[in-house]
Short mmCIF file of C-alpha atoms in Angstrom, two decimals:
data_model
loop_
_atom_site.label_atom_id
_atom_site.label_comp_id
_atom_site.label_asym_id
_atom_site.label_seq_id
_atom_site.Cartn_x
_atom_site.Cartn_y
_atom_site.Cartn_z
CA MET A 29 -67.99 286.50 -59.00
CA LYS A 30 -68.67 286.31 -55.27
CA LYS A 31 -67.25 282.81 -55.18
CA SER A 32 -64.11 284.02 -56.93
CA ILE A 33 -63.67 286.86 -54.41
CA LYS A 34 -64.21 284.46 -51.51
CA THR A 35 -61.68 282.00 -52.98
CA ASN A 36 -59.13 284.79 -53.42
CA ILE A 37 -59.58 285.79 -49.74
CA TYR A 38 -58.85 282.20 -48.65
CA VAL A 39 -55.77 282.08 -50.84
CA ILE A 40 -54.43 285.34 -49.41
CA PHE A 41 -55.19 284.21 -45.83
CA ALA A 42 -53.42 280.87 -46.35
CA ALA A 43 -50.39 282.63 -47.84
CA LEU A 44 -50.14 284.84 -44.79
CA LEU A 45 -50.22 281.79 -42.50
CA LEU A 46 -47.60 279.89 -44.50
CA SER A 47 -45.10 282.74 -44.96
CA PRO A 48 -43.15 284.87 -42.39
CA PRO A 49 -44.66 288.22 -41.55
CA LEU A 50 -43.74 290.86 -44.13
CA ALA A 51 -42.18 293.06 -41.42
CA ALA A 52 -39.73 290.29 -40.49
CA GLN A 53 -38.90 289.59 -44.14
CA ASN A 54 -37.96 293.24 -44.67
CA TYR A 55 -36.24 293.69 -41.32
CA PRO A 56 -34.28 295.85 -40.74
CA THR A 57 -35.58 298.75 -42.78
CA ARG A 58 -33.36 301.44 -41.18
CA PRO A 59 -30.25 301.77 -38.96
CA LEU A 60 -30.25 299.83 -35.69
CA ARG A 61 -29.74 301.53 -32.34
CA MET A 62 -27.91 299.53 -29.69
CA ILE A 63 -28.20 300.89 -26.16
CA ILE A 64 -25.64 300.13 -23.41
CA GLY A 65 -26.07 301.21 -19.81
CA PHE A 66 -22.36 301.84 -19.19
CA PRO A 67 -19.59 304.10 -20.55
CA PRO A 68 -17.42 303.02 -23.51
CA GLY A 69 -14.58 300.58 -22.85
CA GLY A 70 -16.22 298.28 -20.32
CA PRO A 71 -17.11 294.60 -20.99
CA THR A 72 -20.76 295.36 -21.86
CA ASP A 73 -19.70 298.01 -24.36
CA LEU A 74 -17.05 295.76 -25.95
CA ILE A 75 -19.53 292.90 -26.31
CA ALA A 76 -22.17 295.21 -27.81
CA ARG A 77 -19.67 296.48 -30.41
CA LEU A 78 -18.88 292.93 -31.50
CA VAL A 79 -22.59 292.17 -31.87
CA GLY A 80 -23.06 295.43 -33.73
CA GLN A 81 -20.25 294.57 -36.14
CA HIS A 82 -21.82 291.24 -36.99
CA LEU A 83 -25.26 292.73 -37.49
CA PHE A 84 -23.84 295.44 -39.75
CA GLU A 85 -22.03 292.85 -41.83
CA THR A 86 -25.22 290.75 -42.07
CA PHE A 87 -27.92 293.38 -42.58
CA SER A 88 -25.89 296.08 -44.38
CA GLN A 89 -27.52 298.62 -42.06
CA PRO A 90 -25.54 300.92 -39.73
CA VAL A 91 -25.59 299.97 -36.01
CA VAL A 92 -25.42 303.05 -33.82
CA ILE A 93 -23.90 302.38 -30.36
CA ASP A 94 -25.65 304.54 -27.75
CA ASN A 95 -23.88 304.58 -24.37
CA ARG A 96 -26.33 305.76 -21.69
CA PRO A 97 -24.70 305.17 -18.23
CA GLY A 98 -26.61 305.86 -15.04
CA ALA A 99 -28.61 304.24 -12.25
CA ALA A 100 -27.05 300.77 -12.75
CA GLY A 101 -28.42 300.46 -16.26
CA ALA A 102 -31.87 301.92 -15.51
CA VAL A 103 -31.34 304.95 -17.75
CA ALA A 104 -30.73 302.68 -20.69
CA GLY A 105 -33.70 300.50 -19.74
CA LEU A 106 -36.01 303.49 -19.79
CA LEU A 107 -34.93 304.28 -23.35
CA MET A 108 -35.79 300.73 -24.31
CA LEU A 109 -39.22 301.16 -22.71
CA LYS A 110 -39.91 304.18 -24.90
CA SER A 111 -38.76 302.65 -28.18
CA ALA A 112 -41.02 301.24 -30.89
CA PRO A 113 -41.51 297.43 -30.66
CA ASP A 114 -40.06 296.69 -34.09
CA GLY A 115 -36.58 295.30 -33.31
CA HIS A 116 -34.69 298.42 -34.49
CA THR A 117 -33.73 299.35 -30.91
CA LEU A 118 -31.58 296.78 -29.12
CA PHE A 119 -30.16 296.55 -25.62
CA VAL A 120 -27.04 294.67 -24.55
CA ALA A 121 -27.09 294.10 -20.79
CA SER A 122 -25.76 291.82 -18.06
CA ASN A 123 -27.36 289.94 -15.17
CA GLY A 124 -26.56 292.95 -13.01
CA GLU A 125 -29.01 295.22 -14.81
CA ILE A 126 -31.61 292.54 -15.63
CA ALA A 127 -31.74 290.15 -12.64
CA ILE A 128 -30.02 291.87 -9.73
CA SER A 129 -30.78 295.64 -9.90
CA PRO A 130 -34.59 295.14 -9.93
CA ASN A 131 -34.26 293.69 -6.43
CA LEU A 132 -32.17 296.60 -5.18
CA TYR A 133 -34.51 299.46 -6.04
CA LYS A 134 -37.75 300.16 -4.22
CA LYS A 135 -39.28 301.56 -7.37
CA MET A 136 -38.29 301.00 -11.00
CA ALA A 137 -40.07 302.53 -13.97
CA TYR A 138 -40.06 299.23 -15.82
CA ASP A 139 -40.10 295.50 -15.20
CA THR A 140 -37.19 293.57 -16.75
CA THR A 141 -39.29 290.43 -17.26
CA ARG A 142 -42.32 292.29 -18.67
CA ASP A 143 -41.09 295.32 -20.61
CA ILE A 144 -37.86 294.00 -22.16
CA ALA A 145 -37.91 291.04 -24.54
CA PRO A 146 -34.99 288.57 -24.37
CA VAL A 147 -33.43 287.76 -27.75
CA SER A 148 -30.47 285.56 -26.77
CA ARG A 149 -27.93 285.05 -24.08
CA ILE A 150 -24.57 285.92 -25.67
CA GLY A 151 -22.19 284.42 -23.14
CA GLY A 152 -21.23 283.87 -19.55
CA ALA A 153 -18.16 284.93 -17.60
CA GLN A 154 -16.86 283.23 -14.51
CA LEU A 155 -15.75 284.96 -11.35
CA VAL A 156 -12.93 283.68 -9.19
CA LEU A 157 -12.55 283.45 -5.39
CA MET A 158 -9.11 284.66 -4.33
CA VAL A 159 -7.25 285.37 -1.12
CA HIS A 160 -4.17 287.33 -0.24
CA PRO A 161 -1.08 285.05 -0.03
CA SER A 162 -0.84 285.71 3.70
CA VAL A 163 -4.11 283.86 4.31
CA PRO A 164 -3.30 280.26 5.48
CA ALA A 165 -5.77 278.62 3.11
CA HIS A 166 -4.95 276.78 -0.12
CA SER A 167 -8.43 275.48 -0.88
CA VAL A 168 -12.08 276.50 -0.47
CA ASN A 169 -12.54 274.00 2.30
CA GLU A 170 -9.53 275.39 4.22
CA LEU A 171 -10.87 278.92 3.85
CA LEU A 172 -14.25 277.86 5.13
CA ALA A 173 -12.67 276.04 8.04
CA LEU A 174 -10.87 279.25 9.00
CA ALA A 175 -14.10 281.23 8.77
CA ARG A 176 -15.93 278.70 11.00
CA ALA A 177 -13.11 278.69 13.55
CA LYS A 178 -13.13 282.49 13.83
CA PRO A 179 -16.55 283.89 12.87
CA GLY A 180 -16.29 287.47 11.56
CA ALA A 181 -12.48 287.40 11.34
CA ILE A 182 -12.29 287.06 7.55
CA ASN A 183 -13.31 290.06 5.46
CA PHE A 184 -14.09 290.20 1.76
CA ALA A 185 -13.88 293.09 -0.70
CA SER A 186 -16.41 293.97 -3.40
CA SER A 187 -16.89 296.59 -6.07
CA GLY A 188 -19.79 298.05 -4.14
CA VAL A 189 -23.00 297.23 -2.19
CA GLY A 190 -25.32 295.20 -4.35
CA SER A 191 -22.68 294.49 -7.00
CA THR A 192 -22.30 291.08 -8.59
CA ALA A 193 -19.04 290.55 -6.63
CA HIS A 194 -20.81 291.49 -3.37
CA LEU A 195 -23.76 289.15 -3.93
CA ALA A 196 -21.51 286.30 -5.14
CA SER A 197 -19.73 286.49 -1.79
CA GLU A 198 -22.95 286.73 0.18
CA LEU A 199 -24.25 283.67 -1.70
CA LEU A 200 -21.14 281.75 -0.58
CA LYS A 201 -21.65 283.05 2.95
CA PHE A 202 -25.17 281.64 3.15
CA THR A 203 -24.63 278.47 1.08
CA ALA A 204 -21.63 277.45 3.17
CA GLY A 205 -22.98 278.77 6.48
CA VAL A 206 -20.04 281.02 7.42
CA ASP A 207 -19.71 284.48 8.94
CA ILE A 208 -17.51 286.72 6.80
CA VAL A 209 -17.53 290.52 6.74
CA HIS A 210 -18.20 292.75 3.72
CA VAL A 211 -15.88 295.65 2.87
CA PRO A 212 -17.31 297.56 -0.11
CA TYR A 213 -15.21 299.71 -2.47
CA LYS A 214 -16.13 302.09 -5.27
CA GLY A 215 -15.37 299.77 -8.18
CA ALA A 216 -13.62 296.54 -9.02
CA GLY A 217 -10.24 298.24 -9.43
CA PRO A 218 -9.90 299.52 -5.85
CA ALA A 219 -11.23 296.23 -4.43
CA LEU A 220 -8.57 294.30 -6.37
CA THR A 221 -5.81 296.68 -5.36
CA GLU A 222 -6.70 296.58 -1.67
CA THR A 223 -6.88 292.78 -1.67
CA MET A 224 -3.48 292.55 -3.34
CA GLY A 225 -2.19 294.97 -0.69
CA GLY A 226 -3.47 292.76 2.13
CA GLN A 227 -5.91 295.31 3.51
CA VAL A 228 -8.65 292.78 2.73
CA GLN A 229 -8.22 289.06 2.82
CA MET A 230 -10.70 287.73 0.25
CA LEU A 231 -12.25 288.84 -3.03
CA ILE A 232 -14.58 287.34 -5.67
CA THR A 233 -14.22 289.20 -8.97
CA GLY A 234 -14.12 288.64 -12.74
CA PHE A 235 -11.61 286.02 -13.80
CA SER A 236 -10.48 287.91 -16.91
CA ALA A 237 -9.35 290.90 -14.82
CA ALA A 238 -7.74 288.79 -12.09
CA GLN A 239 -5.84 286.05 -13.95
CA THR A 240 -2.67 288.17 -14.43
CA HIS A 241 -2.42 288.76 -10.67
CA ILE A 242 -3.08 285.11 -9.94
CA ARG A 243 -0.25 283.98 -12.26
CA SER A 244 2.13 286.52 -10.75
CA GLY A 245 1.45 285.20 -7.24
CA LYS A 246 -0.02 288.45 -5.93
CA LEU A 247 -3.28 286.61 -5.24
CA ARG A 248 -4.09 282.95 -4.63
CA ALA A 249 -7.05 281.50 -6.54
CA LEU A 250 -9.09 279.01 -4.56
CA GLY A 251 -12.20 278.46 -6.66
CA MET A 252 -14.20 279.40 -9.77
CA THR A 253 -17.85 280.41 -9.39
CA GLY A 254 -19.20 278.65 -12.49
CA PRO A 255 -20.35 275.05 -13.07
CA THR A 256 -17.08 273.92 -14.70
CA ARG A 257 -13.40 274.69 -14.45
CA VAL A 258 -12.05 277.26 -16.92
CA LYS A 259 -9.75 276.11 -19.72
CA ALA A 260 -7.34 278.96 -19.02
CA MET A 261 -6.65 277.71 -15.48
CA PRO A 262 -7.95 274.13 -15.13
CA GLU A 263 -6.01 273.50 -11.93
CA VAL A 264 -8.42 275.82 -10.05
CA PRO A 265 -11.51 273.87 -8.95
CA THR A 266 -15.04 275.21 -8.88
CA ILE A 267 -16.44 276.38 -5.58
CA GLY A 268 -19.31 273.99 -6.16
CA GLU A 269 -16.89 271.06 -5.84
CA SER A 270 -16.58 271.97 -2.15
CA VAL A 271 -19.89 273.72 -1.59
CA PRO A 272 -22.65 271.74 -3.41
CA GLY A 273 -25.26 274.02 -4.95
CA TYR A 274 -23.04 277.07 -5.20
CA GLN A 275 -22.93 278.66 -8.66
CA MET A 276 -22.58 282.21 -9.89
CA MET A 277 -21.96 283.44 -13.43
CA SER A 278 -21.94 286.91 -14.89
CA TRP A 279 -23.72 286.83 -18.23
CA TYR A 280 -24.47 289.17 -21.11
CA GLY A 281 -27.47 289.09 -23.40
CA LEU A 282 -29.24 290.82 -26.25
CA PHE A 283 -32.72 292.33 -25.67
CA THR A 284 -35.27 294.37 -27.52
CA THR A 285 -38.63 295.93 -26.70
CA THR A 286 -41.58 293.79 -25.60
CA GLY A 287 -44.14 293.59 -28.39
CA THR A 288 -41.54 293.13 -31.10
CA PRO A 289 -42.83 290.47 -33.60
CA PRO A 290 -41.69 286.96 -32.66
CA ALA A 291 -40.37 286.46 -36.19
CA THR A 292 -38.09 289.51 -35.81
CA ILE A 293 -36.84 288.30 -32.44
CA GLY A 294 -36.27 284.88 -33.97
CA ARG A 295 -34.21 286.38 -36.76
CA LEU A 296 -32.09 288.37 -34.32
CA HIS A 297 -31.58 285.26 -32.18
CA GLY A 298 -30.44 283.34 -35.27
CA GLU A 299 -27.89 286.05 -35.97
CA VAL A 300 -26.46 285.84 -32.45
CA VAL A 301 -26.06 282.09 -32.85
CA ALA A 302 -24.45 282.58 -36.28
CA MET A 303 -22.08 285.17 -34.86
CA LEU A 304 -20.92 282.86 -32.07
CA LYS A 305 -20.10 280.18 -34.67
CA ARG A 306 -17.75 282.54 -36.52
CA ALA A 307 -14.22 281.83 -35.34
CA GLU A 308 -13.08 285.46 -35.40
CA PHE A 309 -15.95 286.52 -33.09
CA ASN A 310 -15.74 283.41 -30.89
CA ASP A 311 -12.04 284.04 -30.27
CA LYS A 312 -12.71 287.67 -29.35
CA PHE A 313 -15.38 286.72 -26.86
CA VAL A 314 -13.06 284.13 -25.29
CA GLY A 315 -10.37 286.82 -25.10
CA LEU A 316 -12.77 288.90 -23.02
CA GLY A 317 -13.02 286.05 -20.56
CA MET A 318 -16.42 284.90 -21.84
CA GLU A 319 -17.78 281.48 -22.63
CA PRO A 320 -19.86 282.06 -25.83
CA GLU A 321 -23.40 280.71 -25.68
CA GLY A 322 -26.66 281.34 -27.55
CA SER A 323 -29.82 280.34 -25.68
CA THR A 324 -33.30 280.61 -27.21
CA PRO A 325 -35.47 283.58 -26.22
CA GLN A 326 -37.73 281.28 -24.23
CA ALA A 327 -34.91 279.58 -22.30
CA PHE A 328 -33.30 282.96 -21.62
CA ALA A 329 -36.59 284.42 -20.26
CA ALA A 330 -37.02 281.43 -17.93
CA GLN A 331 -33.45 281.81 -16.66
CA ILE A 332 -34.00 285.50 -15.93
CA ARG A 333 -37.11 284.77 -13.90
CA ASP A 334 -35.25 282.14 -11.87
CA GLU A 335 -32.28 284.44 -11.26
CA LYS A 336 -34.40 287.35 -10.16
CA ALA A 337 -36.01 285.13 -7.50
CA LYS A 338 -32.61 283.78 -6.48
CA TRP A 339 -31.03 287.21 -6.00
CA ALA A 340 -34.09 288.56 -4.23
CA LYS A 341 -33.57 285.89 -1.59
CA VAL A 342 -29.82 286.59 -1.29
CA ILE A 343 -30.39 290.35 -1.01
CA GLN A 344 -32.96 289.78 1.71
CA LEU A 345 -30.74 287.40 3.66
CA ALA A 346 -27.78 289.77 3.33
CA ARG A 347 -29.96 292.70 4.44
CA VAL A 348 -28.67 294.80 1.56
CA PRO A 349 -30.29 298.24 1.86
CA LEU A 350 -32.70 299.06 -0.94
CA GLN A 351 -32.19 302.26 -2.89
#
């Protein structure tokens, strides 16, 4: 009898080792909550709703979109920190909230590499370097030559101190070794408007929002910030073609709470990859100016660590005041 009991224990233990955890097999068991750190209508919100639509169609469980704007995504991050580590609370965020903001605040209630678990990078979006047509530069090299000839004479707009657009310009400033002057605005819209009006000479901003103004001739595109030229405007070179080592991408990813079972994270990652292979979703992401991706949780985590270190250095060099 004892031998039979012992044998049964071994059989049960082996079965547990060879099969996925029961929690992952049954996941999800209730509606999913997807937190976004910005108001409805912005790129993060639109991306989250596409992810939510796919998960609803796959899991047959409602996906509740919970917009919690405030403190550059920190309000949403705190909600993630307080949620149960079971994969039922998700977080769609960009490099701004995950890799840049932690370097801008003296104190944060959570650590984005410790308390939030990466599931998958969803996609990246390029920014574009533009100048007002009155600027006598038709290439990145010509713009840099002007900046070196007259240090401090060229100014650049941004959507605010510490924003992705600001730091992308500061990265160019230090990588190329030029002296250009920052003019911050309260949002990407005013920065774009003032650059088109000629009040500011240069701007790096999201390509999707700027391409209409480039095609109309209101702004002149000199370079893309990513590693490759964009298909929508292949005649515009990358900045890296003129400034080796320069690269900047806005990206968006899916996260959950640290401590969530690896099998559950793996299943969510698989669904992100499956979604990006669906033509109807792929086309929608491309329409938002994104390049659909789908990195593993491990690769995504490594990238976040690298980017946090990179932006910490840029913020220090640019002497961006901490909040």
